Short mmCIF file of C-alpha atoms in Angstrom, two decimals:
data_model
loop_
_atom_site.label_atom_id
_atom_site.label_comp_id
_atom_site.label_asym_id
_atom_site.label_seq_id
_atom_site.Cartn_x
_atom_site.Cartn_y
_atom_site.Cartn_z
CA MET A 1 -227.70 -35.10 96.07
CA ALA A 2 -229.54 -37.95 94.42
CA ASP A 3 -232.79 -37.05 95.90
CA LYS A 4 -232.72 -34.02 94.65
CA ILE A 5 -235.78 -33.01 92.19
CA LYS A 6 -233.96 -32.26 88.66
CA VAL A 7 -235.94 -29.66 86.43
CA SER A 8 -235.74 -28.51 83.23
CA LEU A 9 -236.93 -25.05 82.36
CA LEU A 10 -238.93 -23.61 79.38
CA GLY A 11 -238.46 -20.06 78.30
CA SER A 12 -235.04 -19.99 80.51
CA THR A 13 -234.12 -16.71 78.87
CA GLY A 14 -237.00 -14.63 79.64
CA MET A 15 -237.21 -12.37 82.20
CA VAL A 16 -239.38 -14.67 84.52
CA GLY A 17 -237.29 -17.32 83.05
CA GLN A 18 -234.33 -15.97 85.07
CA LYS A 19 -235.61 -14.67 88.12
CA MET A 20 -236.52 -18.75 88.47
CA VAL A 21 -232.96 -19.63 87.24
CA ARG A 22 -231.67 -17.12 89.33
CA MET A 23 -234.11 -18.55 92.38
CA LEU A 24 -233.36 -21.82 92.22
CA SER A 25 -229.86 -21.43 92.17
CA LYS A 26 -230.11 -21.80 96.08
CA HIS A 27 -233.01 -24.08 96.44
CA PRO A 28 -232.17 -27.18 98.90
CA TYR A 29 -233.72 -29.94 97.07
CA ILE A 30 -234.28 -28.48 93.26
CA GLU A 31 -231.52 -29.06 90.97
CA LEU A 32 -232.18 -26.76 87.75
CA VAL A 33 -229.98 -29.23 85.38
CA LYS A 34 -231.62 -27.83 81.59
CA VAL A 35 -232.53 -24.94 80.01
CA SER A 36 -234.53 -24.47 76.90
CA ALA A 37 -234.96 -21.20 74.80
CA SER A 38 -236.10 -20.30 71.16
CA PRO A 39 -234.79 -22.41 68.42
CA SER A 40 -232.15 -20.50 67.49
CA LYS A 41 -230.47 -20.29 70.97
CA ILE A 42 -230.33 -24.40 70.99
CA GLY A 43 -226.88 -25.14 71.41
CA LYS A 44 -225.77 -22.48 73.00
CA LYS A 45 -224.40 -22.25 76.39
CA TYR A 46 -226.56 -20.13 78.87
CA LYS A 47 -224.76 -17.54 79.26
CA ASP A 48 -224.46 -16.33 75.56
CA ALA A 49 -227.85 -17.08 74.91
CA VAL A 50 -228.94 -14.69 77.52
CA LYS A 51 -229.90 -11.12 77.70
CA TRP A 52 -229.48 -11.34 81.73
CA ILE A 53 -230.99 -8.57 82.97
CA GLU A 54 -231.68 -10.37 86.86
CA GLN A 55 -230.00 -9.10 89.66
CA GLY A 56 -225.99 -10.16 90.20
CA ASP A 57 -224.25 -12.42 87.61
CA ILE A 58 -225.72 -15.85 86.38
CA PRO A 59 -225.44 -18.77 88.22
CA GLU A 60 -222.52 -20.13 88.28
CA GLU A 61 -223.76 -23.91 87.33
CA VAL A 62 -226.26 -22.88 84.86
CA GLN A 63 -223.77 -20.47 83.16
CA ASP A 64 -222.36 -23.12 80.41
CA LEU A 65 -225.67 -25.05 80.40
CA PRO A 66 -226.23 -25.77 76.84
CA ILE A 67 -229.87 -24.59 75.68
CA VAL A 68 -232.31 -27.66 74.28
CA SER A 69 -235.33 -27.92 72.83
CA THR A 70 -238.98 -28.37 73.76
CA ASN A 71 -239.34 -31.82 72.44
CA TYR A 72 -240.07 -34.43 75.16
CA GLU A 73 -236.42 -36.32 74.07
CA ASP A 74 -234.80 -33.20 75.70
CA HIS A 75 -236.31 -33.83 79.09
CA LYS A 76 -237.54 -37.34 79.76
CA ASP A 77 -234.41 -37.41 82.18
CA VAL A 78 -235.97 -34.53 84.56
CA ASP A 79 -238.44 -35.05 87.25
CA VAL A 80 -240.50 -32.12 86.53
CA VAL A 81 -240.82 -29.10 83.88
CA LEU A 82 -241.13 -26.14 84.98
CA SER A 83 -242.87 -23.37 81.67
CA ALA A 84 -241.94 -19.56 81.65
CA LEU A 85 -243.26 -20.04 78.12
CA PRO A 86 -245.43 -17.41 76.09
CA ASN A 87 -248.69 -18.15 75.70
CA GLU A 88 -248.94 -18.61 72.24
CA LEU A 89 -245.91 -20.91 72.29
CA ALA A 90 -247.31 -22.75 75.26
CA GLU A 91 -250.40 -25.34 74.88
CA SER A 92 -248.31 -27.35 72.06
CA ILE A 93 -245.22 -27.80 73.52
CA GLU A 94 -246.42 -28.10 77.44
CA LEU A 95 -249.46 -30.64 75.74
CA GLU A 96 -246.44 -32.89 74.17
CA LEU A 97 -244.90 -33.13 77.26
CA VAL A 98 -247.74 -33.75 79.61
CA LYS A 99 -248.54 -37.06 77.16
CA ASN A 100 -246.02 -38.20 77.04
CA GLY A 101 -245.21 -38.61 80.91
CA LYS A 102 -243.69 -35.15 81.99
CA ILE A 103 -244.80 -33.11 85.28
CA VAL A 104 -245.53 -30.09 83.93
CA VAL A 105 -245.44 -26.86 86.59
CA SER A 106 -246.79 -24.13 84.44
CA ASN A 107 -247.51 -19.94 84.07
CA ALA A 108 -248.62 -19.69 80.86
CA SER A 109 -252.51 -19.10 80.38
CA PRO A 110 -253.68 -21.99 78.44
CA PHE A 111 -255.79 -24.96 80.50
CA ARG A 112 -256.38 -22.63 83.16
CA MET A 113 -259.38 -22.78 83.60
CA ASP A 114 -259.72 -26.08 82.40
CA PRO A 115 -262.29 -28.33 84.38
CA ASP A 116 -259.66 -30.88 85.29
CA VAL A 117 -256.76 -28.79 85.82
CA PRO A 118 -255.62 -27.87 88.89
CA LEU A 119 -254.86 -23.71 88.90
CA ILE A 120 -252.45 -22.93 92.25
CA ASN A 121 -251.53 -20.60 94.68
CA PRO A 122 -250.03 -22.93 97.02
CA GLU A 123 -251.48 -20.46 100.15
CA ILE A 124 -254.75 -19.95 98.74
CA ASN A 125 -255.33 -23.43 96.96
CA TRP A 126 -253.03 -25.97 97.31
CA GLU A 127 -256.24 -28.55 98.12
CA HIS A 128 -257.13 -28.25 94.37
CA LEU A 129 -253.96 -30.51 93.59
CA GLU A 130 -255.78 -33.76 94.47
CA LEU A 131 -257.49 -33.06 90.95
CA LEU A 132 -254.00 -34.86 89.50
CA LYS A 133 -255.58 -37.93 91.03
CA PHE A 134 -258.15 -37.93 88.65
CA GLN A 135 -256.94 -36.25 85.72
CA LYS A 136 -254.43 -38.67 83.90
CA GLU A 137 -258.06 -40.88 83.81
CA ARG A 138 -260.10 -38.20 82.29
CA LYS A 139 -257.55 -36.08 80.07
CA GLY A 140 -255.94 -39.38 78.92
CA TRP A 141 -252.13 -37.86 79.78
CA LYS A 142 -249.13 -40.30 81.05
CA GLY A 143 -248.45 -36.93 82.86
CA PHE A 144 -249.78 -34.46 84.67
CA LEU A 145 -250.27 -30.34 83.74
CA VAL A 146 -250.46 -28.05 86.69
CA LYS A 147 -251.15 -24.25 86.15
CA ASN A 148 -250.44 -21.00 88.22
CA PRO A 149 -252.51 -17.98 88.23
CA ASN A 150 -252.46 -15.32 85.74
CA CYS A 151 -249.53 -12.77 87.81
CA THR A 152 -252.41 -9.76 89.01
CA ALA A 153 -254.93 -13.17 90.08
CA ALA A 154 -252.48 -14.41 92.19
CA ILE A 155 -251.82 -11.14 93.96
CA MET A 156 -255.44 -10.29 94.62
CA SER A 157 -255.91 -13.72 95.75
CA MET A 158 -254.25 -13.42 98.55
CA PRO A 159 -256.38 -10.96 100.78
CA ILE A 160 -259.39 -12.33 99.09
CA LYS A 161 -259.39 -15.84 100.64
CA PRO A 162 -259.08 -14.86 104.17
CA LEU A 163 -262.13 -12.63 103.97
CA ILE A 164 -263.45 -15.19 101.31
CA GLU A 165 -267.23 -14.82 103.48
CA ILE A 166 -267.42 -11.22 103.38
CA ALA A 167 -266.01 -11.45 99.79
CA THR A 168 -269.13 -14.01 98.35
CA LYS A 169 -271.69 -12.04 99.96
CA SER A 170 -270.76 -9.12 98.21
CA LYS A 171 -269.90 -7.08 94.98
CA ILE A 172 -266.37 -6.93 94.62
CA ILE A 173 -264.71 -3.71 91.73
CA ILE A 174 -260.98 -4.25 91.92
CA THR A 175 -258.75 -1.35 89.68
CA THR A 176 -255.47 -2.62 89.05
CA LEU A 177 -252.28 -0.73 88.37
CA GLN A 178 -249.74 -2.92 86.73
CA ALA A 179 -245.98 -2.09 86.41
CA VAL A 180 -244.40 -2.66 82.37
CA SER A 181 -242.91 -5.84 83.24
CA GLY A 182 -246.45 -7.87 83.09
CA ALA A 183 -245.86 -7.60 79.46
CA GLY A 184 -241.99 -9.22 78.93
CA TYR A 185 -238.97 -7.06 78.53
CA ASN A 186 -240.10 -5.99 75.61
CA GLY A 187 -243.30 -5.60 75.80
CA ILE A 188 -244.25 -1.88 75.82
CA SER A 189 -241.75 0.90 74.13
CA PHE A 190 -240.58 3.53 75.95
CA MET A 191 -242.31 6.22 74.12
CA ALA A 192 -245.75 4.18 74.78
CA ILE A 193 -245.80 4.42 78.62
CA GLU A 194 -242.99 7.18 80.20
CA GLY A 195 -244.63 9.32 81.74
CA ASN A 196 -248.09 8.02 80.49
CA ILE A 197 -251.00 5.36 81.75
CA ILE A 198 -253.02 3.21 79.44
CA PRO A 199 -256.15 2.55 80.69
CA TYR A 200 -256.46 -0.78 79.13
CA ILE A 201 -254.25 -4.23 78.98
CA LYS A 202 -256.08 -6.41 76.54
CA GLY A 203 -257.78 -10.05 77.94
CA GLU A 204 -256.55 -9.46 81.35
CA GLU A 205 -260.05 -7.75 82.50
CA ASP A 206 -261.62 -11.10 82.23
CA LYS A 207 -258.42 -13.33 83.35
CA ILE A 208 -258.30 -11.77 86.99
CA ALA A 209 -262.11 -11.82 87.77
CA LYS A 210 -262.72 -15.98 86.00
CA GLU A 211 -259.11 -17.26 88.12
CA LEU A 212 -260.44 -15.51 91.17
CA THR A 213 -263.43 -17.81 91.00
CA LYS A 214 -261.52 -20.97 90.11
CA LEU A 215 -259.16 -19.91 92.90
CA ASN A 216 -261.41 -19.76 95.55
CA GLY A 217 -263.71 -22.31 94.37
CA LYS A 218 -263.81 -25.42 96.70
CA LEU A 219 -263.20 -29.38 95.61
CA GLU A 220 -266.12 -30.94 96.02
CA ASN A 221 -267.33 -34.82 94.46
CA ASN A 222 -263.58 -34.39 92.60
CA GLN A 223 -264.25 -31.06 90.52
CA ILE A 224 -263.91 -27.81 91.13
CA ILE A 225 -267.43 -25.69 92.46
CA PRO A 226 -266.10 -22.37 91.66
CA ALA A 227 -266.56 -19.06 94.22
CA ASN A 228 -269.27 -17.17 94.54
CA LEU A 229 -267.54 -14.07 93.32
CA ASP A 230 -268.85 -11.62 91.68
CA SER A 231 -266.01 -9.09 90.99
CA THR A 232 -265.46 -6.11 87.85
CA VAL A 233 -262.56 -5.47 87.28
CA THR A 234 -260.43 -2.52 85.38
CA SER A 235 -256.86 -2.87 84.60
CA ILE A 236 -254.51 -0.17 84.09
CA ARG A 237 -250.75 -0.17 82.47
CA VAL A 238 -248.56 2.56 84.70
CA PRO A 239 -244.69 3.34 83.97
CA THR A 240 -243.71 1.66 86.67
CA ARG A 241 -240.43 -1.12 86.80
CA VAL A 242 -242.01 -4.14 88.52
CA GLY A 243 -245.12 -4.33 91.39
CA HIS A 244 -248.59 -4.70 90.28
CA MET A 245 -250.79 -2.58 92.46
CA GLY A 246 -254.95 -3.38 93.22
CA VAL A 247 -257.52 -1.09 94.76
CA ILE A 248 -260.04 -3.70 96.17
CA ASN A 249 -263.20 -2.17 96.79
CA ILE A 250 -266.14 -4.84 98.72
CA ILE A 251 -269.53 -3.85 98.58
CA THR A 252 -271.33 -5.50 101.91
CA ASN A 253 -273.17 -5.11 104.02
CA GLU A 254 -272.20 -7.24 106.88
CA ARG A 255 -271.00 -5.66 109.44
CA ILE A 256 -267.21 -4.65 109.52
CA ASN A 257 -264.75 -4.40 112.04
CA ILE A 258 -261.55 -2.67 110.59
CA GLU A 259 -259.27 -4.03 113.76
CA GLU A 260 -260.76 -7.85 113.04
CA ILE A 261 -260.21 -7.90 108.77
CA LYS A 262 -256.31 -6.56 110.08
CA LYS A 263 -256.30 -9.25 112.06
CA THR A 264 -257.48 -11.75 110.14
CA LEU A 265 -255.15 -10.92 107.57
CA LYS A 266 -251.50 -10.74 109.26
CA ASN A 267 -252.32 -14.21 110.89
CA PHE A 268 -253.37 -15.51 107.86
CA LYS A 269 -251.46 -18.90 107.02
CA SER A 270 -251.47 -21.74 105.08
CA LEU A 271 -249.72 -25.38 104.53
CA PRO A 272 -247.07 -23.78 102.77
CA GLN A 273 -246.43 -21.61 105.99
CA GLN A 274 -246.68 -25.22 108.25
CA LYS A 275 -244.18 -27.17 106.15
CA ASN A 276 -242.10 -24.24 106.59
CA LEU A 277 -241.36 -24.38 102.84
CA PRO A 278 -238.12 -23.01 101.58
CA THR A 279 -239.39 -20.69 99.12
CA ALA A 280 -243.10 -19.80 101.63
CA PRO A 281 -242.94 -15.99 103.47
CA LYS A 282 -243.07 -16.35 106.85
CA GLN A 283 -245.86 -14.00 106.42
CA PRO A 284 -247.73 -14.13 103.43
CA ILE A 285 -249.32 -11.33 103.99
CA ILE A 286 -248.27 -8.02 105.48
CA VAL A 287 -250.47 -5.06 106.68
CA ARG A 288 -249.17 -1.65 106.67
CA ASP A 289 -251.01 0.87 108.88
CA GLU A 290 -248.84 4.62 107.07
CA GLU A 291 -251.25 6.05 104.89
CA ASP A 292 -249.23 5.96 102.15
CA ARG A 293 -248.24 2.54 101.84
CA PRO A 294 -247.72 0.50 99.83
CA GLN A 295 -245.18 1.60 97.85
CA PRO A 296 -243.33 -0.71 95.00
CA ILE A 297 -240.36 1.18 95.68
CA ILE A 298 -240.62 0.11 99.14
CA ASP A 299 -242.26 -2.59 99.41
CA VAL A 300 -242.78 -5.21 96.85
CA ASN A 301 -239.46 -6.99 97.67
CA ALA A 302 -240.89 -8.25 101.11
CA GLU A 303 -240.00 -11.52 101.82
CA ASN A 304 -237.95 -11.64 98.58
CA GLY A 305 -240.50 -11.19 97.01
CA MET A 306 -242.94 -14.05 98.10
CA THR A 307 -245.24 -11.64 100.38
CA VAL A 308 -248.09 -9.49 99.54
CA THR A 309 -248.28 -6.25 100.88
CA VAL A 310 -252.30 -5.07 101.92
CA GLY A 311 -252.45 -1.07 103.31
CA ARG A 312 -254.79 1.67 103.35
CA ILE A 313 -258.06 -0.79 104.80
CA ARG A 314 -261.02 1.62 105.28
CA HIS A 315 -264.31 0.24 105.94
CA GLU A 316 -267.10 3.57 105.27
CA ASN A 317 -270.66 4.28 103.36
CA ASN A 318 -271.02 -0.36 102.91
CA VAL A 319 -267.58 -0.43 101.24
CA LEU A 320 -264.52 -1.96 102.63
CA ARG A 321 -261.52 -0.93 100.74
CA LEU A 322 -257.91 -2.56 101.06
CA VAL A 323 -255.42 -1.54 98.25
CA VAL A 324 -253.02 -4.49 97.80
CA LEU A 325 -249.35 -4.61 96.07
CA GLY A 326 -246.90 -8.09 94.93
CA ASP A 327 -244.54 -8.75 92.69
CA ASN A 328 -245.88 -9.56 89.69
CA LEU A 329 -241.86 -11.51 88.87
CA VAL A 330 -242.25 -13.40 92.03
CA ARG A 331 -245.34 -13.70 93.65
CA GLY A 332 -247.07 -13.59 90.01
CA ALA A 333 -245.10 -15.59 88.39
CA ALA A 334 -241.31 -17.53 89.67
CA GLY A 335 -241.97 -17.68 93.19
CA ILE A 336 -245.52 -19.36 92.87
CA THR A 337 -244.19 -22.08 90.24
CA ILE A 338 -241.19 -22.81 92.73
CA LEU A 339 -243.80 -23.24 95.84
CA THR A 340 -245.54 -25.51 93.79
CA VAL A 341 -243.56 -27.98 93.16
CA GLU A 342 -242.17 -27.66 97.27
CA VAL A 343 -246.14 -28.59 97.86
CA MET A 344 -246.69 -31.24 95.40
CA LYS A 345 -243.73 -32.70 97.03
CA GLU A 346 -245.00 -32.48 100.48
CA LEU A 347 -248.24 -34.27 99.32
CA GLY A 348 -246.24 -36.99 97.51
CA TYR A 349 -247.25 -35.37 93.66
CA ILE A 350 -243.83 -35.23 92.65
#
């Protein structure tokens, strides 16, 4: 189809890259036409360059695509460049592409907190894409750069958004229990994590706290005013394959009606749902009433991994508690990138 959005994918052979390859293979109007990976793989067919760990076979239309470099020349004829690059490589590569006129939508952390770069979780803050109207002039770039949040911030921000009036008047204490896939396929050795819990993830706690303030901020006078969220985060690595869980304790003097809280979460919808976008979950937040839910092995795949599940909602001694679970590879990474492109198309930025 001539009107399809043609995209290339940087970091196409990694865990998040593979997830994007699979999700894009069934997309009605986004077509993956180029794949990029490390220099040693350039020129190889995708099927020969990738150690495929995704469900099912490599999509047929991608198997024989040649791996190209990250250089602008190899991506100049696509509409959008999607990036699943490691953080340490992303900044210089993405900047070259944006400075030369490409639209880059990226999962990597560089520029997430830059005041001129929208940090997008589509249901939470799609309005922040309006920064793109001023980004080129302020940065001197020919293209656009859009960032997706840290995978855990993406998941935790979902229930905080509909409860923002309570959250901004409260102290928030978040403990995250994060799956090993958050560290990448080779990120943690079997001997380090099997039967073990590691109570520290480098850089994660500050990232989550800061990104939640930007994600929930307001756009005023062409800039984002961060939300007044006073949060303390403890991040823990647990021996689970996929699924980041968070225990959110909101310490508040507000009057709380638990049934109203549940109703607010269940009814939360935003532009992606109103526009019925292909990757958008019909229900962004599912509320479970069972005492022992959510659980990664049961709940993480809700609506193809794009829905966040909330359970164990309690209010006692001025503490509102929520247990939150989401798919760190889909809602936290690959799916959020694709949904962001869909919103950008809907709003006329692509």
